[in-house]
Coordinates of C-alpha atoms and ligand atoms in Angstrom, one line a residue:
M209 CA 0.0 0.0 0.0
K210 CA 1.2 3.5 -0.7
E211 CA -0.3 6.8 0.4
F212 CA 0.3 9.6 -2.0
E213 CA -1.1 13.0 -3.1
A214 CA -2.4 13.9 -6.6
S215 CA -4.2 16.9 -8.0
F216 CA -7.0 16.9 -10.6
P217 CA -8.7 19.9 -12.4
A218 CA -11.8 20.9 -10.4
V219 CA -13.8 21.1 -13.7
H220 CA -15.1 17.6 -13.2
E221 CA -15.0 14.9 -10.5
P222 CA -12.0 12.6 -11.0
T223 CA -13.1 9.0 -12.0
Q224 CA -11.7 5.7 -10.8
E225 CA -9.6 5.6 -14.0
D226 CA -8.1 8.9 -13.1
F227 CA -7.2 7.6 -9.6
H228 CA -5.7 4.4 -11.1
R229 CA -3.6 6.4 -13.5
A230 CA -2.3 8.6 -10.7
A231 CA -1.7 5.5 -8.5
A232 CA 0.3 3.7 -11.2
R233 CA 2.6 6.8 -11.5
A234 CA 3.0 7.2 -7.7
M235 CA 3.6 3.5 -7.2
G236 CA 5.9 3.0 -10.2
M237 CA 3.9 0.1 -11.7
P238 CA 1.6 -0.4 -14.7
E239 CA -2.0 0.5 -14.2
S240 CA -3.0 -3.2 -14.6
R241 CA -1.2 -4.0 -11.3
V242 CA -3.1 -1.4 -9.3
A243 CA -6.0 -3.2 -7.5
T244 CA -7.7 -0.5 -5.5
V245 CA -7.4 3.2 -4.9
V246 CA -9.1 4.7 -1.8
P247 CA -9.6 8.5 -1.6
L248 CA -8.8 9.7 2.0
K249 CA -9.1 13.4 1.9
R250 CA -9.6 16.2 -0.6
S251 CA -9.3 20.0 -0.5
L252 CA -9.7 22.7 -3.1
D253 CA -6.6 24.5 -4.2
A254 CA -7.4 27.9 -5.7
R255 CA -3.9 29.3 -5.6
G256 CA -2.8 28.7 -9.1
K257 CA -4.1 29.6 -12.6
E258 CA -6.1 26.3 -12.7
I259 CA -8.3 25.5 -9.8
Q260 CA -7.6 21.9 -8.6
Y261 CA -8.8 19.4 -6.1
R262 CA -5.8 18.0 -4.1
Y263 CA -6.4 14.4 -3.0
R264 CA -4.7 12.2 -0.5
L265 CA -5.1 8.7 -1.9
Q266 CA -4.1 5.1 -0.8
G267 CA -3.1 2.8 -3.6
Y268 CA -3.2 -1.0 -3.2
A269 CA -1.3 -3.3 -5.6
Q270 CA -2.7 -6.7 -6.9
G271 CA -2.0 -9.4 -4.4
E272 CA -1.7 -7.0 -1.4
P273 CA -4.3 -7.1 1.5
G274 CA -6.9 -4.5 0.6
P275 CA -8.2 -1.6 2.7
A276 CA -9.6 -2.3 6.2
P277 CA -13.4 -2.4 6.3
R278 CA -15.1 0.6 7.8
R279 CA -15.4 0.5 11.6
E280 CA -18.6 -0.9 13.1
F281 CA -20.4 0.5 16.1
A282 CA -21.5 -2.2 18.4
Y283 CA -24.5 -0.6 20.1
Q284 CA -25.8 -2.9 22.8
D285 CA -29.4 -3.5 23.9
V286 CA -29.5 -1.4 27.1
R287 CA -33.1 -1.9 28.1
N288 CA -32.1 -3.3 31.5
A289 CA -28.8 -1.6 31.9
E290 CA -27.7 1.1 34.3
P291 CA -29.3 4.5 33.4
V292 CA -27.4 7.7 32.8
L293 CA -29.4 10.9 32.6
I294 CA -28.3 13.3 29.8
V295 CA -29.8 16.8 29.9
G296 CA -29.7 18.3 26.4
A297 CA -30.0 16.5 23.0
G298 CA -27.4 18.6 21.2
P299 CA -24.3 17.1 19.6
A300 CA -22.7 16.6 23.0
G301 CA -25.7 14.8 24.5
L302 CA -26.4 12.7 21.4
F303 CA -22.8 11.5 20.9
C304 CA -22.5 10.8 24.6
A305 CA -25.7 8.7 24.3
L306 CA -24.4 6.8 21.3
K307 CA -21.1 6.0 23.1
L308 CA -23.0 4.9 26.2
L309 CA -24.9 2.4 24.0
V310 CA -21.6 0.9 22.9
L311 CA -20.4 0.8 26.6
G312 CA -23.6 -0.9 27.8
Y313 CA -25.3 2.0 29.7
K314 CA -28.9 3.2 29.1
P315 CA -29.0 6.9 28.0
I316 CA -32.1 8.8 29.1
L317 CA -32.2 12.1 27.2
I318 CA -34.1 14.9 28.8
E319 CA -34.6 17.8 26.3
R320 CA -36.5 21.1 27.0
G321 CA -37.3 21.5 23.3
K322 CA -39.4 19.5 20.8
D323 CA -38.5 16.9 18.3
V324 CA -36.6 18.1 15.3
H325 CA -39.6 18.4 13.0
A326 CA -42.0 20.1 15.5
R327 CA -39.3 22.5 16.3
K328 CA -39.4 24.0 12.7
Y329 CA -42.8 25.6 13.3
D330 CA -41.5 27.6 16.3
M331 CA -38.5 28.7 14.3
A332 CA -40.8 29.9 11.5
K333 CA -42.9 31.9 14.0
L334 CA -39.7 33.5 15.3
S335 CA -38.5 34.5 11.8
R336 CA -41.9 35.6 10.5
A337 CA -43.6 37.1 13.6
G338 CA -40.7 37.7 16.0
E339 CA -42.3 35.4 18.6
V340 CA -39.6 33.7 20.7
N341 CA -40.5 30.3 22.3
I342 CA -38.1 30.1 25.2
D343 CA -37.8 26.3 24.9
S344 CA -38.0 25.8 21.1
N345 CA -35.9 28.0 18.8
Y346 CA -32.7 28.0 16.8
C347 CA -30.7 26.9 19.9
F348 CA -33.2 24.7 21.8
G349 CA -34.8 21.5 20.6
E350 CA -33.7 18.1 19.3
G351 CA -30.2 18.3 17.8
G352 CA -29.4 21.5 19.8
A353 CA -27.9 24.6 18.3
G354 CA -26.2 22.5 15.6
T355 CA -29.3 21.3 13.8
F356 CA -30.3 24.5 11.9
S357 CA -26.8 25.7 11.3
D358 CA -24.3 25.8 8.6
G359 CA -23.5 22.2 9.5
K360 CA -19.7 22.7 9.2
L361 CA -18.1 19.6 10.6
Y362 CA -14.5 20.6 11.2
T363 CA -12.6 21.4 14.3
R364 CA -9.2 22.7 15.2
S365 CA -8.7 19.7 17.4
S366 CA -5.8 17.7 16.1
K367 CA -7.2 14.3 17.1
R368 CA -8.4 13.3 13.7
G369 CA -8.9 9.7 14.7
D370 CA -11.6 10.7 17.1
I371 CA -13.2 13.1 14.6
Y372 CA -13.9 10.1 12.4
E373 CA -15.8 8.5 15.2
V374 CA -18.2 11.4 15.0
L375 CA -18.3 11.6 11.2
E376 CA -18.6 7.9 10.6
Q377 CA -21.6 7.7 12.9
M378 CA -23.2 10.7 11.0
V379 CA -22.8 8.7 7.8
L380 CA -24.2 5.6 9.5
F381 CA -27.3 7.7 10.4
G382 CA -27.8 9.1 6.9
A383 CA -25.2 11.9 6.2
D384 CA -23.5 12.0 2.8
E385 CA -20.3 9.9 2.7
R386 CA -18.5 12.9 1.3
I387 CA -18.1 14.3 4.8
L388 CA -15.5 11.6 5.3
L389 CA -13.5 12.9 2.4
E390 CA -13.8 16.7 2.4
A391 CA -11.2 18.7 4.3
H392 CA -14.0 21.1 5.2
P393 CA -17.0 18.8 5.5
H394 CA -20.5 20.4 5.7
I395 CA -24.0 18.9 5.9
G396 CA -26.5 21.7 5.8
S397 CA -29.7 22.2 7.7
D398 CA -32.0 20.6 5.1
K399 CA -30.1 17.3 5.6
L400 CA -29.1 17.5 9.2
S401 CA -32.6 17.2 10.7
Q402 CA -33.0 13.7 9.1
V403 CA -29.7 12.6 10.5
I404 CA -30.7 13.8 14.0
E405 CA -34.0 11.9 13.7
N406 CA -32.2 8.7 12.6
I407 CA -29.9 9.0 15.6
R408 CA -33.0 9.2 17.8
L409 CA -34.5 6.1 16.2
G410 CA -31.3 4.2 16.7
I411 CA -31.0 5.2 20.4
L412 CA -34.7 4.2 21.0
E413 CA -34.3 0.9 19.1
H414 CA -31.4 -0.1 21.4
G415 CA -33.4 0.7 24.6
G416 CA -32.4 4.3 25.3
E417 CA -35.1 6.9 26.2
Y418 CA -36.1 10.4 25.0
H419 CA -38.2 12.9 27.0
F420 CA -39.0 16.0 25.0
N421 CA -40.6 19.2 26.5
R422 CA -38.8 18.7 29.8
R423 CA -36.9 21.7 31.1
V424 CA -34.6 20.6 34.0
E425 CA -34.8 23.3 36.7
R426 CA -33.4 21.8 39.9
M427 CA -30.9 19.1 41.0
H428 CA -30.6 17.4 44.3
R429 CA -28.0 15.0 45.6
T430 CA -29.5 11.8 47.0
P431 CA -27.8 8.8 48.7
A432 CA -28.1 6.9 45.4
G433 CA -26.9 9.7 43.1
W434 CA -28.9 12.6 41.7
Q435 CA -32.5 13.6 41.4
L436 CA -33.5 16.1 38.6
T437 CA -36.8 18.0 38.6
A438 CA -38.0 19.1 35.2
A439 CA -40.9 21.3 34.3
C440 CA -43.3 19.5 31.8
L441 CA -43.9 21.9 29.0
D442 CA -46.5 19.9 27.1
E443 CA -50.1 19.2 27.9
T444 CA -49.1 16.9 30.9
G445 CA -48.0 20.1 32.9
G446 CA -46.6 19.9 36.3
E447 CA -43.1 18.4 37.0
E448 CA -41.4 15.2 36.4
V449 CA -38.5 13.7 38.5
F450 CA -35.7 11.7 37.1
E451 CA -33.1 9.8 39.2
A452 CA -29.8 8.2 38.5
K453 CA -26.2 7.8 39.8
H454 CA -24.7 9.7 36.8
V455 CA -25.9 12.9 35.2
V456 CA -24.5 14.5 32.0
L457 CA -25.2 18.2 31.7
A458 CA -25.0 19.0 28.0
T459 CA -27.2 22.1 28.0
G460 CA -25.2 24.3 25.5
H461 CA -24.1 27.9 25.8
S462 CA -27.6 29.3 26.0
G463 CA -28.9 27.0 28.9
K464 CA -28.7 29.9 31.4
E465 CA -31.1 28.4 33.9
I466 CA -28.5 25.7 34.7
Y467 CA -25.8 28.3 35.4
E468 CA -28.3 30.3 37.6
H469 CA -29.2 27.1 39.5
F470 CA -25.5 26.2 40.1
Y471 CA -24.9 29.8 41.2
E472 CA -27.8 29.8 43.7
Q473 CA -26.6 26.5 45.1
G474 CA -23.0 27.8 45.6
W475 CA -21.6 25.1 43.2
E476 CA -18.5 26.1 41.5
L477 CA -18.6 28.2 38.3
E478 CA -16.0 30.3 36.5
A479 CA -16.5 33.4 34.2
K480 CA -15.1 32.5 30.8
G481 CA -13.9 34.7 28.0
F482 CA -15.9 34.7 24.8
A483 CA -16.1 36.9 21.7
L484 CA -18.6 39.5 20.6
G485 CA -19.2 41.6 17.4
V486 CA -21.3 41.7 14.3
R487 CA -22.4 39.5 11.4
A488 CA -20.9 40.8 8.2
E489 CA -22.9 40.0 5.0
H490 CA -21.4 40.3 1.5
P491 CA -22.8 39.3 -1.9
Q492 CA -21.4 35.7 -2.4
N493 CA -20.3 36.6 -5.9
L494 CA -18.0 39.3 -4.5
I495 CA -16.3 36.7 -2.1
N496 CA -16.2 34.1 -5.0
N497 CA -14.4 36.6 -7.2
A498 CA -11.9 37.5 -4.6
R499 CA -11.2 33.9 -3.4
Y500 CA -11.1 32.3 -6.9
H501 CA -9.2 35.3 -8.4
G502 CA -11.9 35.9 -10.9
L503 CA -11.9 32.3 -12.0
Y504 CA -15.1 31.2 -10.3
K505 CA -17.3 28.8 -12.2
P506 CA -20.7 27.4 -11.1
Y507 CA -19.3 23.9 -10.7
L508 CA -17.1 25.2 -7.8
P509 CA -18.4 25.4 -4.3
P510 CA -19.2 29.0 -3.0
A511 CA -16.0 30.4 -1.5
E512 CA -15.3 30.4 2.2
Y513 CA -13.0 32.6 4.1
S514 CA -11.3 32.8 7.5
L515 CA -9.8 36.1 8.8
V516 CA -7.8 37.0 11.8
T517 CA -5.9 40.0 12.9
Q518 CA -4.6 41.7 16.1
V519 CA -5.9 45.1 17.0
E520 CA -4.5 46.8 20.1
G521 CA -3.4 43.6 21.6
R522 CA -6.6 41.8 21.0
G523 CA -7.7 39.1 18.5
V524 CA -10.3 40.2 15.9
F525 CA -11.5 37.2 13.8
S526 CA -14.1 35.7 11.6
F527 CA -16.4 33.1 13.2
C528 CA -18.7 30.5 11.7
M529 CA -18.5 31.7 8.1
C530 CA -21.5 30.6 6.1
P531 CA -21.0 30.6 2.3
G532 CA -24.3 30.8 0.4
G533 CA -25.9 31.1 3.8
L534 CA -28.7 33.0 5.6
L535 CA -28.8 35.1 8.7
I536 CA -31.2 34.0 11.3
P537 CA -32.5 35.2 14.7
S538 CA -31.1 33.0 17.4
A539 CA -32.4 34.6 20.5
T540 CA -33.6 32.3 23.2
A541 CA -35.8 34.7 25.2
P542 CA -38.1 37.7 24.3
G543 CA -36.3 41.1 24.4
E544 CA -33.0 39.7 23.1
Q545 CA -31.3 40.5 19.7
V546 CA -28.9 37.7 18.7
L547 CA -27.8 36.8 15.1
N548 CA -26.2 33.7 13.7
G549 CA -25.8 32.1 10.3
M550 CA -27.0 28.9 8.7
S551 CA -27.1 27.3 5.2
N552 CA -28.6 24.4 3.3
S553 CA -26.6 21.6 1.8
N554 CA -26.2 23.3 -1.6
R555 CA -25.3 26.7 0.0
S556 CA -27.2 28.4 -2.8
S557 CA -28.2 31.7 -1.3
K558 CA -26.8 34.9 -2.9
W559 CA -25.0 35.9 0.4
A560 CA -21.9 35.1 2.4
N561 CA -22.0 35.9 6.1
A562 CA -19.6 35.5 9.0
G563 CA -19.4 36.7 12.6
I564 CA -16.6 39.2 12.9
V565 CA -15.8 39.3 16.6
V566 CA -13.4 40.7 19.2
S567 CA -12.3 38.6 22.2
V568 CA -13.9 39.7 25.5
E569 CA -11.3 39.7 28.3
P570 CA -11.8 40.0 32.1
E571 CA -10.5 43.6 32.0
D572 CA -13.6 44.5 29.9
L573 CA -15.9 43.2 32.7
T574 CA -14.8 45.3 35.7
A575 CA -18.3 46.8 35.9
Y576 CA -19.8 43.3 36.3
T577 CA -17.5 41.9 39.0
Q578 CA -20.5 41.9 41.5
Y579 CA -22.0 39.0 39.4
G580 CA -18.9 36.9 40.2
P581 CA -18.7 33.9 37.8
L582 CA -21.8 35.2 35.9
A583 CA -20.0 38.5 35.0
A584 CA -19.5 37.6 31.4
L585 CA -23.0 36.2 31.1
R586 CA -24.5 39.4 32.5
F587 CA -22.4 41.5 30.1
Q588 CA -23.6 39.3 27.2
Q589 CA -27.3 39.7 28.2
E590 CA -27.0 43.4 28.6
V591 CA -25.6 43.9 25.1
E592 CA -28.2 41.6 23.6
R593 CA -31.0 43.5 25.4
S594 CA -29.7 46.9 24.4
M595 CA -29.5 45.8 20.8
F596 CA -33.2 44.7 21.0
E597 CA -34.3 48.0 22.5
V598 CA -32.8 49.9 19.6
T599 CA -35.5 48.6 17.2
G600 CA -38.0 47.2 19.8
S601 CA -38.1 44.0 17.8
I602 CA -35.9 41.3 16.3
K603 CA -35.3 43.6 13.3
A604 CA -31.5 43.9 13.3
P605 CA -29.7 47.2 13.8
A606 CA -27.4 47.5 10.8
Q607 CA -24.9 49.7 9.0
R608 CA -22.9 49.5 5.8
M609 CA -19.3 48.4 6.6
T610 CA -17.7 51.6 5.1
D611 CA -20.2 53.9 7.1
F612 CA -19.4 52.0 10.3
V613 CA -15.6 52.6 9.8
R614 CA -16.3 56.3 9.0
R615 CA -18.7 56.6 12.0
K616 CA -21.6 57.6 9.7
V617 CA -25.2 56.4 9.9
S618 CA -26.1 54.7 6.6
A619 CA -28.6 56.6 4.4
D620 CA -29.8 53.3 3.0
L621 CA -29.0 49.7 3.5
P622 CA -28.3 46.9 0.9
K623 CA -30.6 43.9 0.8
S624 CA -30.0 41.2 3.3
S625 CA -30.9 37.5 3.8
Y626 CA -32.1 38.4 7.3
H627 CA -35.8 37.7 7.1
P628 CA -37.1 39.8 10.1
G629 CA -35.5 42.9 8.4
T630 CA -32.9 45.6 9.2
S631 CA -32.9 49.1 10.5
S632 CA -30.2 51.7 9.8
Q633 CA -28.5 52.4 13.2
P634 CA -25.1 53.8 14.4
L635 CA -23.5 50.5 15.3
H636 CA -20.2 52.3 15.9
E637 CA -21.9 54.0 18.9
L638 CA -24.2 51.1 20.0
L639 CA -21.6 48.4 20.3
P640 CA -19.3 48.4 23.4
S641 CA -16.4 50.8 22.5
F642 CA -13.7 48.2 23.0
V643 CA -15.4 46.1 20.3
A644 CA -16.5 48.8 17.9
D645 CA -13.1 50.6 17.9
R646 CA -11.2 47.4 17.1
L647 CA -13.7 46.3 14.4
R648 CA -13.4 49.7 12.7
K649 CA -9.6 49.1 12.4
A650 CA -9.9 45.5 11.4
F651 CA -12.2 45.8 8.3
P652 CA -9.8 47.9 6.2
E653 CA -7.0 45.5 7.3
F654 CA -9.1 42.5 6.1
D655 CA -9.3 44.1 2.7
R656 CA -5.6 43.4 2.3
K657 CA -6.3 39.7 2.7
I658 CA -9.5 39.5 0.6
R659 CA -9.5 42.2 -2.0
G660 CA -12.9 44.0 -2.1
Y661 CA -13.9 42.8 1.4
Y662 CA -14.0 46.4 2.7
T663 CA -16.9 47.7 0.7
S664 CA -20.1 49.7 1.0
E665 CA -21.9 46.6 -0.4
A666 CA -21.2 44.8 2.8
L667 CA -23.7 45.0 5.6
L668 CA -22.9 44.7 9.3
L669 CA -25.8 43.5 11.6
A670 CA -25.8 43.3 15.3
V671 CA -25.2 41.4 17.4
E672 CA -23.1 38.2 17.2
S673 CA -22.8 37.3 20.9
R674 CA -23.2 33.6 21.3
T675 CA -19.8 32.6 20.0
S676 CA -19.1 30.3 23.0
S677 CA -20.1 29.9 26.6
P678 CA -19.5 32.9 28.8
V679 CA -19.3 30.5 31.8
R680 CA -17.3 27.4 32.6
M681 CA -18.5 24.6 34.8
P682 CA -15.1 23.4 36.2
R683 CA -14.5 19.7 36.2
D684 CA -12.0 17.3 37.5
P685 CA -9.4 16.8 34.7
E686 CA -9.3 13.0 35.2
T687 CA -12.9 12.0 35.9
L688 CA -14.6 15.0 34.2
E689 CA -17.0 15.3 37.1
H690 CA -18.0 18.7 38.3
L691 CA -15.8 19.9 41.1
S692 CA -18.7 20.4 43.5
C693 CA -21.0 17.6 42.3
P694 CA -19.5 14.1 42.1
G695 CA -21.5 12.1 39.5
V696 CA -22.4 15.2 37.5
Y697 CA -20.5 15.6 34.2
P698 CA -20.7 19.1 32.6
C699 CA -20.3 18.4 28.9
G700 CA -19.9 20.1 25.5
E701 CA -20.1 23.8 24.7
G702 CA -22.2 24.8 27.8
A703 CA -19.6 23.4 30.1
G704 CA -17.0 25.6 28.5
Y705 CA -15.0 22.7 27.2
A706 CA -16.0 22.7 23.5
G707 CA -17.2 24.9 20.7
G708 CA -18.8 23.7 17.5
I709 CA -20.6 20.6 16.5
V710 CA -17.7 18.2 16.2
S711 CA -15.8 19.3 19.3
S712 CA -19.0 19.1 21.4
A713 CA -19.7 15.6 20.1
L714 CA -16.1 14.6 20.9
D715 CA -16.6 15.9 24.4
G716 CA -19.8 13.8 24.8
I717 CA -17.8 10.7 23.8
R718 CA -15.1 11.5 26.4
V719 CA -17.7 12.0 29.1
A720 CA -19.3 8.6 28.3
L721 CA -15.9 6.9 28.5
S722 CA -15.2 8.6 31.8
I723 CA -18.5 7.4 33.2
A724 CA -17.7 3.8 32.1
R725 CA -14.3 4.1 33.8
Ligands
FAD207 C1 -27.3 29.1 14.0 C2 -26.1 28.4 14.4 C3 -25.2 28.0 13.5 C4 -24.1 27.2 13.9 N1 -23.3 26.7 12.9 C5 -22.3 25.8 13.3 C6 -21.5 25.2 12.3 O1 -21.8 25.3 11.1 N2 -20.6 24.3 12.7 C7 -20.3 24.1 14.0 O2 -19.4 23.4 14.3 N3 -21.0 24.8 15.0 C8 -22.0 25.6 14.6 N4 -22.7 26.2 15.6 C9 -22.4 25.9 17.0 C10 -22.8 24.6 17.4 O3 -24.2 24.4 17.1 C11 -22.6 24.4 18.9 O4 -21.3 24.5 19.2 C12 -23.0 22.9 19.3 O5 -24.4 22.7 18.9 C13 -22.9 22.8 20.8 O6 -23.3 21.5 21.2 P1 -23.8 21.1 22.6 O7 -24.4 19.8 22.5 O8 -22.8 21.3 23.6 O9 -25.0 22.2 23.0 P2 -26.3 22.6 22.2 O10 -26.2 22.2 20.7 O11 -26.5 24.0 22.5 O12 -27.4 21.7 22.8 C14 -27.9 21.9 24.1 C15 -29.3 21.3 24.2 O13 -29.6 21.3 25.6 C16 -31.0 21.7 25.7 N5 -31.2 22.3 27.1 C17 -30.7 23.5 27.5 N6 -31.1 23.7 28.8 C18 -31.8 22.7 29.2 C19 -32.5 22.3 30.3 N7 -32.5 23.1 31.4 N8 -33.3 21.2 30.4 C20 -33.3 20.3 29.3 N9 -32.7 20.6 28.1 C21 -31.9 21.8 28.1 C22 -31.2 22.6 24.6 O14 -32.6 22.7 24.2 C23 -30.3 22.0 23.5 O15 -31.0 21.1 22.7 C24 -23.9 26.9 15.2 C25 -24.8 27.4 16.2 C26 -25.9 28.1 15.8 C27 -26.8 28.6 16.9

């Protein structure tokens, strides 16, 4: 077997014959001696005059043992096994549950939101009428914040082996096999909801449980472990109590009630840095032209970008860039203004959007020290509420990028993908000054990296504030249990130990392994 790299023009997908020809060259043998070629990874290379796909391939000669079969996931029947309560059915909770099935524990998922299909009606009400359901929205409900997202499936984590444990299970539950191949895999909201439903059906089939419309509000330690009390949000009403020795808290960065409960109980929490800024929206064709140097063709994927710079000792960077995407309202309570981006699998909208954010450090939060570990959370809430008050609705305060830099209110605004609408406002004054001042310096700087990026055609909308959790639930580095609550495992983004779909899923797997240990 030989692993090698080969490039092919992006104008059409390379065929098996193309791969065999490349393998024969790389392996120094006639094509007839090449038995199998397996593509491992591919990325788009737009640096040269001809845009190419660069592949990493494995070639096997005749007579050699062939490639290993794909790994199998031995989910056990756990009907009578020891239960583990998992609060939150986002990527962390779901992949923790799947790993528990393999390890022989019974996952009991408790989720405040609705199943992935029912959830869509509440999101439509939010976008069309501005009505926020505090338990069912773009962050809450089956699949968590990742379901109606851009579905980007990459992480900066270097443990690629583990990443495949997540991606291969996504494929097992219906995602396109290409996510195993692409350097920047992406699923898209239109496809993700079916994968999430299939995961549920798999967990139920093996004896796990789901309880939707159950918002966990209180936790009590008992001699046998933990008792959770959840408000029943459906027609049953009242409360339901769940008990088990082990509890996984995978409630995401917006599950504020859990932080508040821990704070009231005096259980350990830490304020955590996060990042805050705006969503920048450009016409996708402008980004395509810049990234493909004028060579964009419809067979190419809409171009992505990633930007980072330092301004006055602080990182300013792009976050969650959505090519061919849409801007969406991702508030989780009435009176909040929060934006995020999503896309469908074909990323076919006319717009490219990305969060452009500034890191928030403890020195920015001196006015909030009275809130102790919730200081960053209170700051985040205050900014979100103040942005809502500007328009009195989820209509987004917005400004042309060039006007923002020149501190000028925009006379008019370009069209936007943001359905609830936009209102021209002086974002340069409305955003906290340590954010606005750095953003104003960063945009012209970004133009040096992507020509045409700094343009009056680009729209800035506020506010991008849910980049990661503003609170950490500290845990023992070995057992991953919460420092004040043995048997409780803070997990995923809400715990402050992950950010993004794949890293949250990986954290869910780690927690399951720790429980089994
Ligand atoms: C619009 C949008 C687009 C995004 N795009 C991407 C992307 O393209 N790629 C990427 O990697 N990341 C993306 N993200 C971020 C990603 O979705 C999160 O990092 C990831 O979902 C975190 O996973 P999690 O399981 O830790 O938490 P979450 O996904 O937030 O899940 C937490 C779950 O807990 C439930 N919950 C909360 N409190 C309670 C309670 N008290 N009782 C019961 N249940 C509760 C919630 O309803 C929710 O379902 C996006 C996020 C948003 C909002």
